[in-house]
Amino acid sequence: MEKKTYYIAVARGEILEPEDVTGNFEFEIQATEEEVDKLQEIFEELAMNEEDTAVRAMIPYREYHSDKENDVYDWNLTEIYRMLHELGTPDTRRHIEAMNVLPRQ
């Protein structure tokens, strides 16, 4: 399948094609439609998890590090950065590596 260029805004959960880029984006990737669909699914899961973590935040006695909702959110966010690193341009890969957000292998 043919890879195309996409621009990603992680905080907004946006995957933009070149003709749709009107604002800021953080990363550039080369991906097939299937890869973009998978990335979109993870963004959607992250958005659902964000709601769960907001509810959890109202419980003052639960610590972040022992909270399964936050674990799921963190896992999805790490998975997004892993995919962006895998599909990214050399600049995107360097940027993600400099952020130090991926577990060491």
PDB file of C-alpha atoms in Angstrom:
ATOM      1  CA  MET A   1       0.000   0.000   0.000  1.00  0.00           C
ATOM      2  CA  GLU A   2       1.185   3.516  -0.792  1.00  0.00           C
ATOM      3  CA  LYS A   3       2.447   5.750   1.991  1.00  0.00           C
ATOM      4  CA  LYS A   4       1.404   9.384   2.155  1.00  0.00           C
ATOM      5  CA  THR A   5       2.536  12.334   4.237  1.00  0.00           C
ATOM      6  CA  TYR A   6       0.490  13.245   7.307  1.00  0.00           C
ATOM      7  CA  TYR A   7       0.957  15.873   9.985  1.00  0.00           C
ATOM      8  CA  ILE A   8       0.151  15.088  13.607  1.00  0.00           C
ATOM      9  CA  ALA A   9      -0.973  17.319  16.477  1.00  0.00           C
ATOM     10  CA  VAL A  10      -0.832  15.018  19.511  1.00  0.00           C
ATOM     11  CA  ALA A  11      -2.455  17.350  22.049  1.00  0.00           C
ATOM     12  CA  ARG A  12      -5.463  17.870  19.775  1.00  0.00           C
ATOM     13  CA  GLY A  13      -5.505  14.261  18.545  1.00  0.00           C
ATOM     14  CA  GLU A  14      -5.410  15.397  14.929  1.00  0.00           C
ATOM     15  CA  ILE A  15      -4.071  13.605  11.878  1.00  0.00           C
ATOM     16  CA  LEU A  16      -3.910  16.062   8.996  1.00  0.00           C
ATOM     17  CA  GLU A  17      -3.237  15.633   5.314  1.00  0.00           C
ATOM     18  CA  PRO A  18      -1.090  18.344   3.662  1.00  0.00           C
ATOM     19  CA  GLU A  19      -4.094  20.136   2.175  1.00  0.00           C
ATOM     20  CA  ASP A  20      -5.771  20.274   5.608  1.00  0.00           C
ATOM     21  CA  VAL A  21      -2.863  21.821   7.512  1.00  0.00           C
ATOM     22  CA  THR A  22      -3.994  25.228   8.717  1.00  0.00           C
ATOM     23  CA  GLY A  23      -2.627  25.285  12.251  1.00  0.00           C
ATOM     24  CA  ASN A  24       0.277  23.963  14.199  1.00  0.00           C
ATOM     25  CA  PHE A  25       1.396  20.372  14.219  1.00  0.00           C
ATOM     26  CA  GLU A  26       4.242  18.639  16.015  1.00  0.00           C
ATOM     27  CA  PHE A  27       5.161  15.699  13.800  1.00  0.00           C
ATOM     28  CA  GLU A  28       5.366  14.594  10.170  1.00  0.00           C
ATOM     29  CA  ILE A  29       4.925  10.930   9.267  1.00  0.00           C
ATOM     30  CA  GLN A  30       4.771   8.722   6.188  1.00  0.00           C
ATOM     31  CA  ALA A  31       1.965   6.166   6.557  1.00  0.00           C
ATOM     32  CA  THR A  32      -0.493   3.964   4.730  1.00  0.00           C
ATOM     33  CA  GLU A  33      -4.239   4.405   5.225  1.00  0.00           C
ATOM     34  CA  GLU A  34      -4.256   1.319   7.464  1.00  0.00           C
ATOM     35  CA  GLU A  35      -1.513   2.758   9.680  1.00  0.00           C
ATOM     36  CA  VAL A  36      -3.367   6.066   9.931  1.00  0.00           C
ATOM     37  CA  ASP A  37      -6.566   4.209  10.853  1.00  0.00           C
ATOM     38  CA  LYS A  38      -4.713   2.402  13.662  1.00  0.00           C
ATOM     39  CA  LEU A  39      -3.253   5.690  14.908  1.00  0.00           C
ATOM     40  CA  GLN A  40      -6.717   7.270  14.846  1.00  0.00           C
ATOM     41  CA  GLU A  41      -8.098   4.371  16.919  1.00  0.00           C
ATOM     42  CA  ILE A  42      -5.436   4.941  19.564  1.00  0.00           C
ATOM     43  CA  PHE A  43      -6.214   8.679  19.622  1.00  0.00           C
ATOM     44  CA  GLU A  44      -9.890   7.829  20.165  1.00  0.00           C
ATOM     45  CA  GLU A  45      -9.006   5.425  22.998  1.00  0.00           C
ATOM     46  CA  LEU A  46      -6.821   8.125  24.547  1.00  0.00           C
ATOM     47  CA  ALA A  47      -9.727  10.591  24.452  1.00  0.00           C
ATOM     48  CA  MET A  48     -11.987   8.084  26.222  1.00  0.00           C
ATOM     49  CA  ASN A  49      -9.272   7.396  28.804  1.00  0.00           C
ATOM     50  CA  GLU A  50      -8.875  11.125  29.372  1.00  0.00           C
ATOM     51  CA  GLU A  51     -12.470  11.281  30.575  1.00  0.00           C
ATOM     52  CA  ASP A  52     -11.807   8.395  32.974  1.00  0.00           C
ATOM     53  CA  THR A  53      -8.719  10.076  34.394  1.00  0.00           C
ATOM     54  CA  ALA A  54     -10.640  13.328  34.904  1.00  0.00           C
ATOM     55  CA  VAL A  55     -13.207  11.497  37.009  1.00  0.00           C
ATOM     56  CA  ARG A  56     -10.429   9.770  38.950  1.00  0.00           C
ATOM     57  CA  ALA A  57      -8.751  13.100  39.638  1.00  0.00           C
ATOM     58  CA  MET A  58     -11.691  14.038  41.856  1.00  0.00           C
ATOM     59  CA  ILE A  59     -10.772  11.244  44.294  1.00  0.00           C
ATOM     60  CA  PRO A  60      -8.062  12.805  46.469  1.00  0.00           C
ATOM     61  CA  TYR A  61      -6.823   9.676  48.212  1.00  0.00           C
ATOM     62  CA  ARG A  62      -5.943   7.695  45.052  1.00  0.00           C
ATOM     63  CA  GLU A  63      -2.355   8.159  44.020  1.00  0.00           C
ATOM     64  CA  TYR A  64      -1.429   8.505  40.355  1.00  0.00           C
ATOM     65  CA  HIS A  65       1.062   5.647  40.336  1.00  0.00           C
ATOM     66  CA  SER A  66      -1.471   3.126  41.696  1.00  0.00           C
ATOM     67  CA  ASP A  67      -4.322   3.997  39.383  1.00  0.00           C
ATOM     68  CA  LYS A  68      -5.342   1.722  36.490  1.00  0.00           C
ATOM     69  CA  GLU A  69      -7.108   4.537  34.590  1.00  0.00           C
ATOM     70  CA  ASN A  70      -3.868   6.496  34.466  1.00  0.00           C
ATOM     71  CA  ASP A  71      -1.943   3.360  33.497  1.00  0.00           C
ATOM     72  CA  VAL A  72      -4.243   2.855  30.490  1.00  0.00           C
ATOM     73  CA  TYR A  73      -3.969   6.538  29.509  1.00  0.00           C
ATOM     74  CA  ASP A  74      -0.169   6.429  29.780  1.00  0.00           C
ATOM     75  CA  TRP A  75      -0.003   3.203  27.749  1.00  0.00           C
ATOM     76  CA  ASN A  76      -2.095   4.725  24.920  1.00  0.00           C
ATOM     77  CA  LEU A  77      -0.013   7.903  24.869  1.00  0.00           C
ATOM     78  CA  THR A  78       3.204   5.869  24.747  1.00  0.00           C
ATOM     79  CA  GLU A  79       1.746   3.766  21.933  1.00  0.00           C
ATOM     80  CA  ILE A  80       0.985   6.946  19.951  1.00  0.00           C
ATOM     81  CA  TYR A  81       4.569   8.149  20.332  1.00  0.00           C
ATOM     82  CA  ARG A  82       5.884   4.672  19.438  1.00  0.00           C
ATOM     83  CA  MET A  83       3.871   4.693  16.198  1.00  0.00           C
ATOM     84  CA  LEU A  84       4.916   8.264  15.393  1.00  0.00           C
ATOM     85  CA  HIS A  85       8.555   7.296  15.926  1.00  0.00           C
ATOM     86  CA  GLU A  86       8.159   4.234  13.712  1.00  0.00           C
ATOM     87  CA  LEU A  87       6.380   6.131  10.908  1.00  0.00           C
ATOM     88  CA  GLY A  88       8.105   9.467  11.334  1.00  0.00           C
ATOM     89  CA  THR A  89      10.544  11.382   9.221  1.00  0.00           C
ATOM     90  CA  PRO A  90      14.111  11.618  10.527  1.00  0.00           C
ATOM     91  CA  ASP A  91      13.237  14.965  12.180  1.00  0.00           C
ATOM     92  CA  THR A  92      10.180  13.414  13.851  1.00  0.00           C
ATOM     93  CA  ARG A  93      12.249  10.508  15.166  1.00  0.00           C
ATOM     94  CA  ARG A  94      14.927  12.823  16.562  1.00  0.00           C
ATOM     95  CA  HIS A  95      12.286  14.999  18.221  1.00  0.00           C
ATOM     96  CA  ILE A  96      10.600  12.016  19.908  1.00  0.00           C
ATOM     97  CA  GLU A  97      13.947  10.601  21.013  1.00  0.00           C
ATOM     98  CA  ALA A  98      14.847  13.990  22.526  1.00  0.00           C
ATOM     99  CA  MET A  99      11.536  13.989  24.423  1.00  0.00           C
ATOM    100  CA  ASN A 100      12.580  10.716  26.101  1.00  0.00           C
ATOM    101  CA  VAL A 101       8.967   9.426  26.152  1.00  0.00           C
ATOM    102  CA  LEU A 102       9.577   5.911  24.878  1.00  0.00           C
ATOM    103  CA  PRO A 103      10.717   3.076  27.151  1.00  0.00           C
ATOM    104  CA  ARG A 104      14.275   1.947  26.589  1.00  0.00           C
ATOM    105  CA  GLN A 105      14.566  -1.291  24.666  1.00  0.00           C
TER     106      GLN A 105
END
